[in-house]
Coordinates of C-alpha atoms in Angstrom, one line a residue:
M26 CA -5.7 -44.3 44.3
T27 CA -6.1 -48.0 42.4
A28 CA -9.0 -48.8 45.1
L29 CA -11.4 -46.3 43.3
R30 CA -11.5 -49.0 40.6
H31 CA -14.1 -50.9 42.1
P32 CA -16.3 -51.0 43.5
F33 CA -17.1 -47.2 41.3
A34 CA -16.1 -48.3 37.9
R35 CA -16.6 -52.5 36.9
R36 CA -13.3 -54.0 35.5
R37 CA -13.2 -53.6 32.3
A38 CA -13.4 -49.9 33.2
A39 CA -9.9 -49.5 33.4
L40 CA -10.0 -45.6 32.8
G41 CA -11.2 -44.5 36.3
A42 CA -8.8 -45.9 37.8
A43 CA -6.1 -44.8 35.7
V44 CA -7.2 -41.6 35.6
A45 CA -7.0 -41.3 39.2
A46 CA -3.6 -43.3 40.0
A47 CA -1.9 -41.1 37.4
V48 CA -3.2 -38.0 39.2
T49 CA -2.0 -39.2 42.8
A50 CA 1.3 -39.8 41.4
A51 CA 1.4 -36.4 40.1
S52 CA 1.1 -34.6 43.4
A53 CA 3.4 -36.4 44.5
V54 CA 5.8 -34.3 42.3
G55 CA 4.0 -31.4 42.8
L56 CA 1.9 -29.9 39.7
P57 CA 5.1 -27.0 39.2
A58 CA 7.2 -30.1 38.3
L59 CA 5.0 -31.4 36.0
A60 CA 6.8 -31.2 32.2
D61 CA 5.8 -29.2 30.0
G62 CA 5.5 -31.0 26.6
G63 CA 6.7 -33.7 24.6
A64 CA 8.6 -34.8 21.7
D65 CA 7.6 -32.4 18.4
T66 CA 5.3 -34.9 17.0
G67 CA 2.8 -31.2 14.9
P68 CA 0.2 -30.1 16.1
P69 CA -2.0 -31.9 18.9
A70 CA -5.4 -33.6 18.4
T71 CA -8.2 -31.7 19.4
F72 CA -12.1 -31.8 20.0
R73 CA -15.0 -30.8 20.8
L74 CA -18.0 -31.9 22.5
P75 CA -21.7 -32.4 21.1
E76 CA -23.6 -29.1 20.7
P77 CA -26.2 -29.1 23.1
T78 CA -30.1 -29.5 21.3
G79 CA -32.0 -27.2 23.5
P80 CA -33.5 -23.5 22.4
H81 CA -31.5 -21.6 25.0
D82 CA -28.0 -20.1 25.3
V83 CA -25.5 -21.4 28.4
G84 CA -24.2 -19.8 30.5
T85 CA -21.8 -21.0 33.3
L86 CA -19.6 -19.4 36.2
D87 CA -17.7 -21.0 39.5
L88 CA -18.0 -20.6 43.3
H89 CA -15.9 -21.4 45.5
L90 CA -18.3 -22.6 48.6
V91 CA -16.7 -22.9 52.6
D92 CA -19.1 -25.4 55.0
A93 CA -18.1 -22.5 58.1
D94 CA -19.9 -25.7 60.3
R95 CA -18.4 -28.5 58.1
P96 CA -15.0 -29.2 59.5
D97 CA -12.8 -30.6 57.2
P98 CA -10.4 -33.6 58.7
L99 CA -7.9 -34.0 55.5
A100 CA -7.8 -30.3 56.0
D101 CA -6.5 -29.7 58.7
G102 CA -9.8 -30.0 60.4
E103 CA -10.1 -25.9 58.3
P104 CA -14.1 -25.3 56.7
R105 CA -15.3 -28.1 54.0
E106 CA -14.2 -25.8 51.0
L107 CA -16.0 -27.1 47.4
M108 CA -15.6 -25.4 44.6
A109 CA -18.9 -26.0 41.9
S110 CA -20.3 -24.4 38.9
V111 CA -23.6 -23.3 37.9
W112 CA -24.5 -23.6 34.3
Y113 CA -28.5 -22.1 32.8
P114 CA -30.8 -20.7 29.9
A115 CA -28.5 -17.4 29.6
E116 CA -28.5 -14.4 26.4
H117 CA -24.9 -15.0 24.5
R118 CA -22.9 -11.8 23.4
R119 CA -22.0 -11.4 20.4
G120 CA -18.1 -11.9 20.3
K121 CA -18.0 -13.1 23.6
P122 CA -15.6 -16.1 23.8
A123 CA -17.2 -19.7 24.6
T124 CA -16.0 -21.1 28.3
P125 CA -13.1 -23.0 28.6
Y126 CA -13.8 -26.8 29.2
L127 CA -11.6 -27.3 31.9
S128 CA -9.7 -25.5 34.1
D129 CA -6.2 -24.7 33.3
G130 CA -4.2 -27.4 36.2
V131 CA -6.7 -30.0 35.6
A132 CA -6.2 -29.2 31.6
R133 CA -2.2 -29.6 32.2
I134 CA -3.0 -32.9 34.9
Y135 CA -4.4 -35.0 31.7
D136 CA -2.0 -33.6 29.7
Q137 CA 0.4 -35.5 32.1
T138 CA -1.5 -38.2 33.0
S139 CA -3.2 -40.1 29.8
G140 CA 0.2 -42.1 29.3
H141 CA -2.2 -45.2 29.9
M142 CA -4.4 -45.0 27.6
G143 CA -2.0 -43.6 24.6
I144 CA -2.1 -40.0 24.9
D145 CA 1.8 -38.4 25.4
P146 CA 1.9 -35.4 26.8
G147 CA 1.2 -32.5 24.2
E148 CA -0.9 -35.1 21.9
V149 CA -4.2 -33.5 22.7
D150 CA -5.1 -30.1 23.1
F151 CA -6.6 -30.3 26.5
A152 CA -6.0 -26.4 27.4
G153 CA -7.8 -25.2 24.0
A154 CA -11.4 -27.4 24.5
R155 CA -14.1 -25.1 25.0
T156 CA -17.3 -25.3 25.8
H157 CA -20.9 -23.9 24.3
A158 CA -21.1 -21.6 27.2
Q159 CA -20.6 -17.9 28.0
T160 CA -18.9 -17.0 31.7
R161 CA -21.2 -14.9 33.4
A162 CA -23.8 -14.8 30.0
P163 CA -27.1 -12.8 31.1
V164 CA -30.0 -15.2 32.0
A165 CA -32.0 -15.7 29.4
D166 CA -35.0 -13.3 29.5
G167 CA -37.9 -13.9 31.1
L168 CA -36.5 -17.1 32.7
T169 CA -37.9 -17.9 36.4
G170 CA -38.7 -20.7 38.5
A171 CA -36.1 -23.0 36.8
P172 CA -35.7 -26.5 38.3
V173 CA -32.2 -26.9 39.6
V174 CA -30.2 -30.4 39.6
V175 CA -26.8 -30.8 40.7
Y176 CA -24.5 -33.0 39.4
S177 CA -21.6 -35.1 41.0
P178 CA -18.6 -37.0 38.7
G179 CA -16.8 -39.9 40.0
G180 CA -14.2 -41.3 41.9
G181 CA -10.9 -39.8 40.7
S182 CA -13.0 -37.2 38.0
P183 CA -13.2 -33.8 38.2
R184 CA -16.7 -32.0 37.9
F185 CA -16.1 -31.3 34.1
L186 CA -16.1 -35.0 32.9
G187 CA -20.3 -34.2 32.7
T188 CA -20.2 -31.4 30.9
T189 CA -21.8 -32.6 27.3
L190 CA -25.3 -33.8 29.9
V191 CA -25.0 -30.3 31.8
E192 CA -25.2 -28.3 29.2
E193 CA -28.1 -30.4 27.3
L194 CA -30.2 -29.8 30.7
A195 CA -29.3 -25.6 30.7
S196 CA -30.3 -25.5 27.3
H197 CA -33.3 -27.1 28.0
G198 CA -34.6 -24.4 30.5
F199 CA -32.1 -25.9 33.8
V200 CA -30.4 -25.1 35.9
V201 CA -27.6 -27.6 37.0
V202 CA -24.8 -27.3 39.6
T203 CA -21.6 -29.5 39.1
V204 CA -19.4 -30.0 42.2
D205 CA -15.7 -31.3 42.7
H206 CA -15.7 -33.2 45.9
P207 CA -12.3 -32.5 48.0
H208 CA -9.4 -35.3 48.4
Q209 CA -11.2 -37.7 46.1
A210 CA -10.5 -35.5 42.9
P211 CA -8.0 -33.3 41.3
V212 CA -9.7 -29.9 42.6
E213 CA -8.7 -26.2 41.0
Y214 CA -9.3 -23.4 43.6
P215 CA -8.3 -20.1 42.7
D216 CA -5.4 -19.7 44.8
R217 CA -4.4 -23.2 44.7
M218 CA -4.6 -26.9 43.4
T219 CA -5.5 -29.8 46.1
M220 CA -5.0 -33.6 44.6
P221 CA -6.7 -36.5 46.0
A222 CA -5.5 -38.7 49.5
P223 CA -3.9 -41.5 49.1
D224 CA -5.3 -44.4 51.2
P225 CA -8.8 -43.9 50.8
D226 CA -11.4 -44.8 53.2
M227 CA -14.2 -45.3 50.8
A228 CA -17.2 -45.1 53.3
A229 CA -15.9 -41.5 54.8
M230 CA -15.8 -40.3 50.9
L231 CA -19.1 -41.8 50.4
A232 CA -20.5 -40.0 53.1
D233 CA -18.9 -36.6 52.7
R234 CA -20.0 -36.7 48.9
A235 CA -23.6 -36.8 50.2
D236 CA -23.1 -34.2 52.4
D237 CA -22.1 -32.6 49.6
L238 CA -24.9 -32.4 47.6
S239 CA -26.8 -31.4 50.3
F240 CA -24.4 -28.6 51.2
V241 CA -24.9 -27.6 47.2
I242 CA -28.5 -27.1 48.4
D243 CA -28.4 -25.1 50.8
T244 CA -25.9 -22.4 48.3
I245 CA -29.5 -23.1 46.2
E246 CA -31.8 -22.1 48.2
E247 CA -29.4 -18.9 49.3
L248 CA -28.7 -18.1 46.1
A249 CA -32.4 -18.0 45.4
A250 CA -33.0 -15.9 48.7
G251 CA -30.5 -13.3 46.7
A252 CA -27.6 -14.4 48.5
E253 CA -24.1 -14.7 46.5
P254 CA -22.2 -17.4 48.9
D255 CA -18.6 -17.6 46.5
A256 CA -15.8 -16.9 48.9
E257 CA -14.5 -15.0 45.9
G258 CA -17.0 -11.9 46.7
R259 CA -17.9 -12.1 43.0
P260 CA -21.3 -11.6 41.9
L261 CA -24.0 -13.2 40.2
P262 CA -25.4 -11.9 37.2
D263 CA -28.8 -10.4 37.4
G264 CA -31.4 -11.7 37.1
L265 CA -29.8 -15.7 38.5
A266 CA -31.3 -15.5 41.9
G267 CA -34.9 -15.7 40.5
A268 CA -34.7 -17.8 37.9
L269 CA -33.9 -20.2 40.0
D270 CA -37.3 -22.8 42.0
P271 CA -34.7 -24.3 45.0
E272 CA -38.3 -26.5 45.9
R273 CA -37.9 -28.6 42.9
V274 CA -34.1 -30.0 43.2
G275 CA -33.0 -32.9 41.0
V276 CA -29.4 -35.4 41.8
F277 CA -27.8 -37.3 39.5
G278 CA -24.2 -38.9 39.3
H279 CA -21.5 -41.1 37.3
S280 CA -20.1 -43.7 39.0
M281 CA -19.6 -43.0 42.7
G282 CA -21.5 -39.2 42.3
G283 CA -24.6 -41.7 41.6
F284 CA -23.8 -44.4 44.9
A285 CA -23.8 -40.2 46.4
T286 CA -27.3 -39.7 44.9
A287 CA -28.3 -42.4 45.8
E288 CA -27.4 -42.0 49.8
A289 CA -27.9 -37.9 49.5
M290 CA -31.5 -39.0 49.3
L291 CA -32.2 -41.2 52.1
D292 CA -31.3 -38.6 54.5
D293 CA -32.1 -35.4 52.4
P294 CA -36.1 -35.1 51.7
R295 CA -35.4 -31.9 49.6
I296 CA -34.5 -34.3 46.8
D297 CA -37.4 -34.9 44.0
V298 CA -35.7 -37.3 41.5
G299 CA -32.5 -38.6 41.8
A300 CA -30.3 -40.9 38.9
D301 CA -27.2 -42.7 38.8
L302 CA -25.2 -43.9 35.7
D303 CA -23.4 -46.5 36.1
G304 CA -22.2 -46.3 39.8
S305 CA -22.1 -49.5 42.0
M306 CA -24.0 -49.6 45.6
S307 CA -21.8 -51.9 47.5
P308 CA -23.2 -52.2 50.8
K309 CA -20.1 -52.0 52.3
Y310 CA -19.6 -48.4 51.2
G311 CA -23.3 -47.3 51.8
R312 CA -27.3 -47.7 52.8
A313 CA -28.6 -47.0 49.9
S314 CA -28.8 -51.1 48.6
Q315 CA -30.6 -51.7 51.7
E316 CA -32.7 -49.2 52.4
G317 CA -33.7 -48.1 49.2
V318 CA -35.3 -44.8 48.9
D319 CA -39.0 -43.6 47.9
R320 CA -38.9 -40.8 45.5
P321 CA -38.0 -41.6 41.6
F322 CA -34.5 -42.8 40.5
L323 CA -33.2 -43.7 37.4
L324 CA -30.3 -46.3 37.2
M325 CA -28.6 -46.6 33.8
G326 CA -25.7 -48.8 33.1
G327 CA -23.6 -50.4 30.4
G328 CA -21.5 -53.3 30.1
E329 CA -20.7 -56.1 32.0
N330 CA -21.0 -56.3 35.9
G331 CA -17.6 -56.8 37.7
D332 CA -15.8 -59.7 37.4
E333 CA -18.7 -62.0 37.3
G334 CA -19.4 -60.7 33.6
Q335 CA -22.7 -60.3 33.7
P336 CA -24.8 -57.6 31.9
H337 CA -24.8 -54.5 34.2
H338 CA -28.5 -53.5 35.2
H339 CA -30.5 -55.5 38.5
L340 CA -31.6 -58.4 37.0
T341 CA -27.6 -58.9 37.0
T342 CA -25.8 -57.1 40.2
P343 CA -26.7 -57.4 43.4
E344 CA -26.8 -54.6 44.7
W345 CA -28.9 -53.1 42.4
N346 CA -30.9 -55.7 42.6
D347 CA -31.2 -55.1 46.6
F348 CA -32.0 -51.3 45.3
W349 CA -34.3 -51.9 43.3
A350 CA -36.4 -54.1 45.8
N351 CA -36.1 -52.2 48.0
S352 CA -37.6 -48.4 46.8
P353 CA -41.0 -48.3 46.5
G354 CA -41.9 -45.3 44.4
W355 CA -41.3 -44.9 40.7
K356 CA -37.5 -46.9 39.2
R357 CA -36.4 -47.4 35.9
D358 CA -33.5 -49.2 34.6
L359 CA -31.7 -48.4 31.2
Y360 CA -29.4 -50.4 30.4
L361 CA -27.1 -50.2 26.8
A362 CA -25.0 -53.3 26.4
D363 CA -22.2 -51.8 24.1
A364 CA -21.1 -48.8 26.3
E365 CA -18.8 -50.1 29.2
H366 CA -18.1 -47.3 32.1
M367 CA -16.7 -44.3 31.1
S368 CA -19.2 -43.6 28.3
F369 CA -21.2 -42.3 31.1
T370 CA -18.6 -39.0 31.0
D371 CA -17.6 -36.5 27.9
F372 CA -15.0 -39.7 27.2
Q373 CA -17.6 -40.6 24.8
A374 CA -17.4 -38.5 23.0
V375 CA -14.1 -37.1 23.3
F376 CA -12.2 -40.2 22.9
P377 CA -13.6 -41.3 19.1
Q378 CA -12.4 -37.5 17.9
I379 CA -8.7 -38.0 19.5
R380 CA -8.0 -42.3 19.0
R381 CA -5.8 -42.8 15.8
P382 CA -4.6 -38.7 15.9
A383 CA -2.8 -38.9 19.6
G384 CA -1.8 -43.0 18.4
M385 CA -4.7 -43.7 21.8
D386 CA -4.6 -47.6 22.7
P387 CA -7.4 -49.4 20.9
E388 CA -7.7 -52.2 23.9
A389 CA -7.6 -49.0 27.0
V390 CA -9.9 -47.4 24.2
E391 CA -12.7 -50.1 24.0
G392 CA -12.4 -51.0 27.8
A393 CA -13.2 -47.3 28.6
I394 CA -16.2 -46.2 27.0
G395 CA -17.3 -49.6 24.7
T396 CA -18.4 -50.5 21.0
I397 CA -22.0 -48.5 21.2
S398 CA -22.1 -45.4 18.6
P399 CA -20.5 -42.7 20.4
M400 CA -23.3 -40.1 18.7
R401 CA -25.8 -42.5 20.0
S402 CA -24.7 -43.4 23.8
V403 CA -24.7 -39.6 23.9
A404 CA -28.4 -38.8 22.3
V405 CA -29.8 -42.0 25.2
Q406 CA -28.0 -40.4 27.8
R407 CA -29.2 -36.9 27.1
T408 CA -32.5 -37.7 25.7
Y409 CA -33.5 -39.8 29.3
V410 CA -31.9 -37.8 31.8
T411 CA -33.2 -34.9 30.3
A412 CA -36.9 -36.0 30.2
L413 CA -36.1 -37.9 33.4
F414 CA -36.0 -34.3 35.2
D415 CA -38.8 -32.8 32.5
H416 CA -41.4 -35.6 34.2
H417 CA -40.4 -35.9 37.9
L418 CA -39.7 -31.7 38.6
R419 CA -41.5 -30.0 35.6
G420 CA -44.4 -32.3 35.0
G421 CA -44.0 -32.8 31.4
P422 CA -46.4 -34.3 29.4
G423 CA -46.6 -38.3 29.7
D424 CA -44.2 -40.7 31.2
P425 CA -41.9 -41.4 28.7
F426 CA -40.4 -44.5 30.0
D427 CA -43.5 -46.2 30.1
T428 CA -43.1 -47.0 25.9
P429 CA -40.2 -49.2 24.8
S430 CA -36.8 -47.3 24.1
R431 CA -36.7 -45.2 21.2
Y432 CA -33.3 -46.7 20.4
P433 CA -31.7 -49.8 19.6
Q434 CA -28.8 -49.6 21.8
A435 CA -30.6 -49.0 24.4
E436 CA -33.2 -51.6 26.4
F437 CA -35.6 -51.1 29.3
I438 CA -35.1 -53.7 32.3
D439 CA -38.6 -54.8 33.7

């Protein structure tokens, strides 16, 4: 699936393409055939995600969603099936464990297919990593009418890679739904694992993603009405239905997920605000750059733009420039010069922790997450993604984007 590298990832952002290619290779032999581990080199490297900064504990649960009205041509015409996770303000229960970061199957895939980054099987404890959430924890006392935000990951990436930003939003009072897009990344269902499709049609994939996002918003409306849409019949925690407000919805995504956010906004007026984290908007695959959007939208980019070697912001990126010119509403462009494509995922925080103990390839690491301070990069993204949705979904005071960036690592591009 090396085609995922462009236009949805840029020249130096080889990680997304390499992971996608490795996952596709793994699918050819089938998940059960994966090796059990590498040579005995000592205990595996461990990592922790940054702790969320908001006042709320975080709860989470998985949903198996079936869109009965949409046949999936890549699944022999069966209804389109998605896996999603809901993250919400919660009350943690004493002594209960934290939710695993990755599902078992996805953890095995990363363990077995990270050789391009210099990681041998068994060198990193992907399966042992934990979030800061508790599974199906009680909803935070008194929580009602919280805005909802939907997250779409990059091409080839599972929904888990946005957890750092997603937990931050939930800790600040948002309900967040993350979604996997089948045939575009490894997806683990309750009864099976599916892999990316070979030789993808990029335009079709993008259209499928936009439809997935609208279907997730349908599901949010059902949740708010008290329905339990999980295909496995698992009940929701008490109070979750009343905790969310389906009339206030934002969407954001990384790479192809950011492109899909803009595409979904073209046809779904229920999306009040969107954000694209370092994703291309090539007119070869979608309409967003030529049509623009009429609601608030944040562009956030880093490093260089493709083979041209120009900074990745709207002044030097043609499709972003077109989108900017064709979008009459509120818009901002935040640029992190020393970041790279995968800086806008959890890898920004994870790679520096495992780089030395796992013997990672320094050049590959820099090509993936740049040279920006990891903690500063995480802080910038958390600050402004949270501020975006706080301002436009909750009417947060003032406009934090109307003053210069509070971080020297980031610059607003007019």
